Amino acid sequence: MDTARSLTPTTATFIPKDSNPLEQIGAIEGVERPGGLAARILVAGRDMVLIEVHKAKGNVDQRHVHDDHESIALLLSGRMEIEIDGESFVANAGDSWIHYPGVPHSSLALEDSVHLEIKSPPRKTWV
């Protein structure tokens, strides 16, 4: 396991939202990203992490792959075009999606958007 990507489990059982900072993301999986992308780790457990992701309208998350975890997401607000393993769809608030380890995926924020993402096992894939 790549310990640089591992997250230490949260010790508290209740975490107020503003306890953790919203981090501007410069790169995901080593691929540089333009501005307009930020994430907040809400809570990390031993087997999963819950992340809040903010994407500005027009933000493109280029096709990439995570080899060591799966991700499940729920769009809270906005609209996004999502591509997973060659299949594209438009996500609206309330829609969800999943991608497994090794599956290529990308997204385009059609509007300012916020989504929740669960990664299992817990990994930090950005800097």
C-alpha positions as MATLAB code, in Angstrom:
seq = 'MDTARSLTPTTATFIPKDSNPLEQIGAIEGVERPGGLAARILVAGRDMVLIEVHKAKGNVDQRHVHDDHESIALLLSGRMEIEIDGESFVANAGDSWIHYPGVPHSSLALEDSVHLEIKSPPRKTWV';
ca = [
       0.000    0.000    0.000;
       1.220    3.520   -0.846;
       1.332    5.158    2.588;
       1.542    8.648    1.025;
      -2.052    8.150   -0.216;
      -3.390    6.591    2.983;
      -5.426    8.673    5.392;
      -5.323    8.519    9.155;
      -8.765    7.669   10.524;
     -10.626   10.504   12.214;
     -10.562   10.075   16.000;
     -13.753   12.050   16.737;
     -17.186   10.506   16.251;
     -18.790   13.866   15.359;
     -17.100   16.338   13.041;
     -18.580   19.807   12.379;
     -18.332   20.702    8.665;
     -15.917   23.597    9.081;
     -13.493   21.493   11.151;
     -11.608   20.535    8.004;
     -10.351   23.014    5.395;
     -11.456   23.178    1.786;
      -8.230   22.423   -0.144;
      -7.551   23.784   -3.630;
      -6.522   20.889   -5.853;
      -3.494   21.283   -8.113;
      -3.247   17.699   -9.403;
      -5.121   14.380   -9.253;
      -3.193   11.140   -9.731;
      -0.222   13.267  -10.798;
      -2.159   15.045  -13.576;
      -2.229   18.839  -13.138;
      -5.665   20.450  -12.948;
      -6.766   23.965  -13.795;
      -8.273   26.125  -11.039;
     -11.837   25.738   -9.903;
     -11.445   22.414   -8.132;
     -11.369   21.961   -4.348;
     -12.041   19.188   -1.834;
     -12.706   18.829    1.883;
     -12.162   15.565    3.736;
     -15.253   15.389    5.938;
     -14.410   12.184    7.817;
     -11.982    9.301    7.338;
     -12.573    5.812    8.685;
     -10.457    2.679    8.585;
     -12.197    1.416    5.428;
     -13.552    4.535    3.695;
     -13.369    8.331    3.454;
     -16.132   10.888    2.825;
     -15.071   13.879    0.722;
     -16.922   17.034   -0.356;
     -15.808   18.133   -3.849;
     -16.405   21.617   -5.329;
     -16.094   22.171   -9.089;
     -16.483   25.531  -10.803;
     -18.466   25.686  -14.038;
     -16.227   24.613  -16.913;
     -13.816   22.632  -14.732;
     -12.577   19.577  -16.610;
     -11.380   16.570  -14.669;
      -9.326   14.817  -17.361;
      -9.614   11.059  -17.834;
      -7.676    9.242  -15.127;
      -7.637    5.937  -13.242;
      -7.384    4.999   -9.562;
      -5.846    1.543   -9.227;
      -6.212    1.194   -5.450;
      -9.808    2.151   -4.566;
     -13.388    2.478   -5.753;
     -15.431    5.682   -5.566;
     -19.145    6.313   -5.114;
     -20.468    9.859   -5.612;
     -23.683   11.816   -5.066;
     -24.237   15.173   -6.793;
     -25.598   17.634   -4.235;
     -25.902   20.687   -6.497;
     -25.179   21.745  -10.065;
     -24.861   19.643  -13.214;
     -21.938   17.579  -14.459;
     -21.133   15.543  -17.531;
     -19.611   12.285  -16.322;
     -17.717    9.687  -18.370;
     -16.997    6.286  -16.830;
     -15.311    3.534  -18.842;
     -16.417    5.096  -22.151;
     -20.046    5.692  -21.103;
     -21.213    9.328  -20.767;
     -24.166   10.790  -18.913;
     -25.327   14.120  -17.498;
     -25.699   14.137  -13.716;
     -28.194   16.444  -12.001;
     -28.561   17.103   -8.266;
     -29.547   13.839   -6.578;
     -27.887   11.574   -9.162;
     -25.108    9.194   -8.141;
     -22.375    7.155   -9.835;
     -19.635    4.631   -9.123;
     -16.294    3.698  -10.623;
     -14.258    0.697   -9.597;
     -10.464    0.376   -9.352;
      -8.760    0.593  -12.732;
     -11.755    2.115  -14.545;
     -11.012    5.303  -16.556;
     -13.279    8.238  -15.720;
     -13.559   12.001  -16.255;
     -15.995   14.861  -15.710;
     -16.959   18.340  -16.858;
     -18.809   20.765  -14.571;
     -21.699   22.157  -16.636;
     -22.553   24.435  -13.690;
     -20.880   25.213  -10.377;
     -21.260   21.835   -8.678;
     -20.773   20.132   -5.316;
     -20.708   16.378   -4.837;
     -19.991   13.967   -2.023;
     -17.584   11.135   -2.740;
     -16.835    8.003   -0.750;
     -13.549    6.232   -1.479;
     -12.856    2.725   -0.218;
     -10.301    2.047    0.981;
      -9.626    5.663    2.028;
      -7.181    7.411   -0.298;
      -6.080   10.996   -0.909;
      -5.499   11.194   -4.649;
      -4.801   14.924   -4.955;
      -2.234   17.573   -4.049;
];
